[in-house]
Amino acid sequence: MNFFEHQDRARRNTKKLVLLLLLAVLSLIAITIVLVVFLLSYGKLQTDESIAQHMLNTANLELIVSVGLGVLAVVSLGSLYKLSQLGAGGKVVAEAMGGRLLNIQTRDADERKILNVVEEMAIAGGTAVPPVYLIDDDSINAFAAGYKGQDAVIGITRGCIRLLNREELQGVIAHEFSHILHGDMRLNIRLVGILHGILLIGIAGYYLMRTAAFSGGSDRRNNGLPFLALGLGLMVIGYSGTFFGNLIKAAVSRQREYLADSSAVQYTRNPFGISGALKKIAAHSQGSLLQNEHAPEFSHMFFGQGVKMAFGGMMATHPPLEDRIRRVEPNWDGSLPTLDDGYNTADDDTADQYGTDDDKRKAMLGAAVAVGAAIGQGHQTSATSTQSTMAEASAMDCIGVLTEEHVAEAQNTLAEIPDAIREAAHEPFSARALVYGLLLDANEQVQAAQLQQLKEKAHPASYKALENILSELPRIGRQLHLPILDLCLPALKQQSPQQYQIFKRNMIILIRADKHVDIFEWALYRIVCHGLEPQRDSLSRYKLKQTQGACQLLISVMARAGHDDEQESLRAYAAAAKELDIPAVGLLPEEQINLQLLDKALEQLNLLRPLDKPRLLKAMAASINHDGEVTATEAELFRAIADSLDCPIPPLLKGQKLV
């Protein structure tokens, strides 16, 4: 199962889950109506009339509609309120869990280690680098939260960083990146919202019961008792609904955890990373249990079981540790490591990356990945097959896939970035300066005008930082621009809304300085905006035939990129149009292409159905490939636009084709 099939299945599963929970809400409405009718009937029951008959007489349409709408309003408003709280993405979850945003300029060795692992995995996967939040808890746990990769965060406990070596951290982070790439995070947040709405029925019943119990008056017995009974009934209904909702949540979560474990093995090609982390959870006195009041609410998001299990494990959001370990390491003998409560100094950072027993890893890898793929429910691309065919695999085949080659390429890429530039990417003011620097024109006169504009309009600290790195910028190859942008995003996300608007205006000024919008400049601008601005979240999706205007504009841009000859542009457009089954004579003139239209087109195309996006990407690739030559600029442009479509393409390996 490839990236797009996973995304499509996640979308369909979300709809099914929402439908299932809506049916649960309708059941709660029906039970509440019966309860209200019973209470109204019981107080007026005549001796010659059965309770059932009197209930039928009492249950008029107006009463049924009023009660039904009331319950639905409570659930809906509660869900919408919770979802609005979580609207800012993963950082809200991390902050609710007591997370502290890690300073990306930290000198702490443990914190630097986890940041390096996250950066490597993000660049290897072609995704934006997510901010990392540290949970001050001694347990071993982690989570990924957000709606999309752009607003995702990684949360990790201090115990996880201290007690796991680098190889094990890679396994845990690969597991979390699986949730990011497979669309699990959006489902997780929607679960939180709907369950909160159901819970509000019980909370409303609790407060109604308290009000009735403590109300005064001589007729309290007569007037208060029905409200007391109604409150008690609503409490039972609400908390019962929450119980069954949590059962659904737990069942869904357990299957997603199996798939994420399988994916982590495939991404790292090393079953010992994730199995080692799971063994340390089993050996640790606190395990993966989190000491936080919000842990039950977000329990389905964690790497390990974050709260104590009830009802014999029925409510467990994660499979048993032993089961998870054996599925990725079938020959495990049941032994567990001996842990102290401090950092294991024997786990050297460099040694951990590759381990000390490569022969053992290679011998077990085939069997472990085969089992991992089997439990992944159709996740058929095993790490061993990926290893043998990676040289032939195209960029399209690698979307949503991480391999050892991509991780190694990411490490090489990071090593190529000058220290001054990498350091600048980790601080908010200098990260802005770095983006400005990437947009500076090669023409000296145009660049001088750009710098003068920045001196007048940019924050003085950012302009000073730009001056400090100006001499380094010419040494940065075009192939490093996207990884540098990815590194900048966590720091750029720390801007205030006012700072961001100024930053965005300055980017536009730089792009328009030469009176011509270079397509690669626009692509960099799109990556930044897409990574920093809230994205529309919708269950509905466009079909490809509904977006022909947007497709025409995008492939017109692609066809004109790198071609000064009109005939070459026409041939490039025709090659793309053939893939999309649209007229081959629709190449738009340059004057009809502008930033605003391109932005709107990509916003619409980003809402394509997951299984339609590969056709669009193949059309873009056909436009690039039409002349049999793919330049580095065209390849990076392809990756940049794919990023705006939420299709993360890993760095292109040497000799790798687009399709």
Coordinates of N, CA and C in Angstrom, one line a residue, residues 439 503-530 533 550 553-554 557 588-605 637 641 644:
L439 N 16.3 34.5 -1.3 CA 15.5 35.2 -2.3 C 16.2 36.3 -3.0
F503 N 7.1 39.8 7.7 CA 8.0 38.8 7.0 C 7.5 38.4 5.6
K504 N 6.2 38.1 5.6 CA 5.5 37.7 4.3 C 5.6 38.9 3.3
R505 N 5.3 40.1 3.7 CA 5.4 41.2 2.8 C 6.8 41.4 2.3
N506 N 7.7 41.2 3.1 CA 9.1 41.4 2.7 C 9.5 40.3 1.7
M507 N 9.0 39.1 1.8 CA 9.3 38.1 0.8 C 8.7 38.5 -0.5
I508 N 7.5 39.0 -0.5 CA 6.9 39.4 -1.8 C 7.7 40.6 -2.4
I509 N 8.1 41.5 -1.6 CA 9.0 42.6 -2.1 C 10.2 42.1 -2.8
L510 N 10.9 41.1 -2.2 CA 12.1 40.6 -2.7 C 11.8 39.8 -4.1
I511 N 10.7 39.1 -4.1 CA 10.4 38.3 -5.3 C 10.1 39.3 -6.5
R512 N 9.4 40.4 -6.2 CA 9.0 41.3 -7.3 C 10.1 42.4 -7.6
A513 N 11.2 42.3 -6.9 CA 12.2 43.4 -7.1 C 12.7 43.5 -8.5
D514 N 12.8 42.4 -9.3 CA 13.3 42.5 -10.6 C 12.2 42.5 -11.7
K515 N 10.9 42.8 -11.2 CA 9.8 42.9 -12.1 C 9.4 41.6 -12.8
H516 N 9.9 40.5 -12.3 CA 9.7 39.2 -12.9 C 9.6 38.2 -11.7
V517 N 8.6 37.4 -11.7 CA 8.4 36.4 -10.7 C 9.1 35.1 -11.2
D518 N 10.3 34.8 -10.7 CA 10.9 33.5 -11.0 C 10.2 32.4 -10.3
I519 N 9.9 31.3 -11.1 CA 9.1 30.2 -10.6 C 9.7 29.6 -9.3
F520 N 11.0 29.5 -9.3 CA 11.6 28.9 -8.1 C 11.5 29.8 -6.9
E521 N 11.6 31.1 -7.1 CA 11.3 32.0 -6.0 C 9.9 31.8 -5.4
W522 N 9.0 31.7 -6.4 CA 7.6 31.5 -5.9 C 7.5 30.2 -5.2
A523 N 8.2 29.1 -5.6 CA 8.1 27.9 -5.0 C 8.6 27.9 -3.5
L524 N 9.7 28.7 -3.3 CA 10.2 28.8 -2.0 C 9.2 29.6 -1.1
Y525 N 8.6 30.6 -1.7 CA 7.6 31.4 -1.0 C 6.4 30.5 -0.6
R526 N 6.0 29.6 -1.5 CA 4.9 28.7 -1.2 C 5.2 27.8 -0.1
I527 N 6.4 27.2 -0.1 CA 6.8 26.3 1.0 C 6.7 27.0 2.3
V528 N 7.2 28.2 2.4 CA 7.2 29.0 3.7 C 5.7 29.2 4.1
C529 N 4.9 29.7 3.2 CA 3.5 30.1 3.5 C 2.7 28.8 3.9
H530 N 3.0 27.7 3.2 CA 2.3 26.5 3.4 C 2.7 25.9 4.8
E533 N 1.1 28.9 7.7 CA -0.2 29.3 7.7 C -1.2 28.2 8.0
A550 N -7.4 24.9 -12.4 CA -6.2 24.9 -11.6 C -5.1 24.1 -12.2
L553 N -3.4 25.9 -15.1 CA -2.5 27.0 -14.6 C -1.2 26.4 -14.1
L554 N -1.3 25.3 -13.3 CA -0.1 24.7 -12.7 C 0.8 24.2 -13.8
V557 N 2.6 26.7 -15.7 CA 3.8 27.2 -15.0 C 5.0 26.3 -15.1
L588 N -1.2 28.6 -21.0 CA -1.6 30.0 -20.7 C -0.4 30.9 -21.0
P589 N -0.7 32.1 -21.5 CA 0.4 33.1 -21.7 C 0.9 33.6 -20.4
E590 N 2.2 34.0 -20.4 CA 2.8 34.4 -19.2 C 2.1 35.5 -18.4
E591 N 1.4 36.4 -19.2 CA 0.7 37.6 -18.5 C -0.5 37.1 -17.7
Q592 N -0.9 35.9 -17.9 CA -2.1 35.4 -17.2 C -1.7 34.6 -16.0
I593 N -0.4 34.6 -15.7 CA 0.1 33.8 -14.5 C 0.6 34.8 -13.5
N594 N 0.1 34.7 -12.3 CA 0.6 35.6 -11.2 C 0.5 34.9 -9.9
L595 N 1.1 35.5 -8.8 CA 1.2 34.8 -7.5 C -0.2 34.4 -7.0
Q596 N -1.1 35.4 -7.0 CA -2.4 35.1 -6.4 C -3.1 34.0 -7.1
L597 N -3.1 33.9 -8.4 CA -3.7 32.8 -9.1 C -3.1 31.5 -8.8
L598 N -1.8 31.5 -8.7 CA -1.0 30.2 -8.4 C -1.4 29.8 -7.0
D599 N -1.4 30.7 -6.0 CA -1.8 30.3 -4.7 C -3.2 29.7 -4.6
K600 N -4.1 30.3 -5.2 CA -5.5 29.8 -5.2 C -5.6 28.4 -5.9
A601 N -4.8 28.3 -7.0 CA -4.8 27.0 -7.7 C -4.3 25.9 -6.8
L602 N -3.2 26.2 -6.1 CA -2.6 25.1 -5.2 C -3.5 24.8 -4.0
E603 N -4.2 25.8 -3.5 CA -5.1 25.6 -2.4 C -6.2 24.6 -2.8
Q604 N -6.7 24.8 -4.1 CA -7.7 23.9 -4.6 C -7.2 22.5 -4.8
L605 N -6.0 22.5 -5.5 CA -5.4 21.2 -5.8 C -5.0 20.4 -4.6
L637 N 12.1 22.0 -8.1 CA 10.8 22.7 -8.2 C 9.7 21.7 -8.1
I641 N 6.7 22.0 -5.2 CA 5.3 22.1 -5.5 C 4.6 20.9 -4.9
S644 N 3.7 21.6 -1.4 CA 2.5 22.4 -1.2 C 1.2 21.5 -1.4

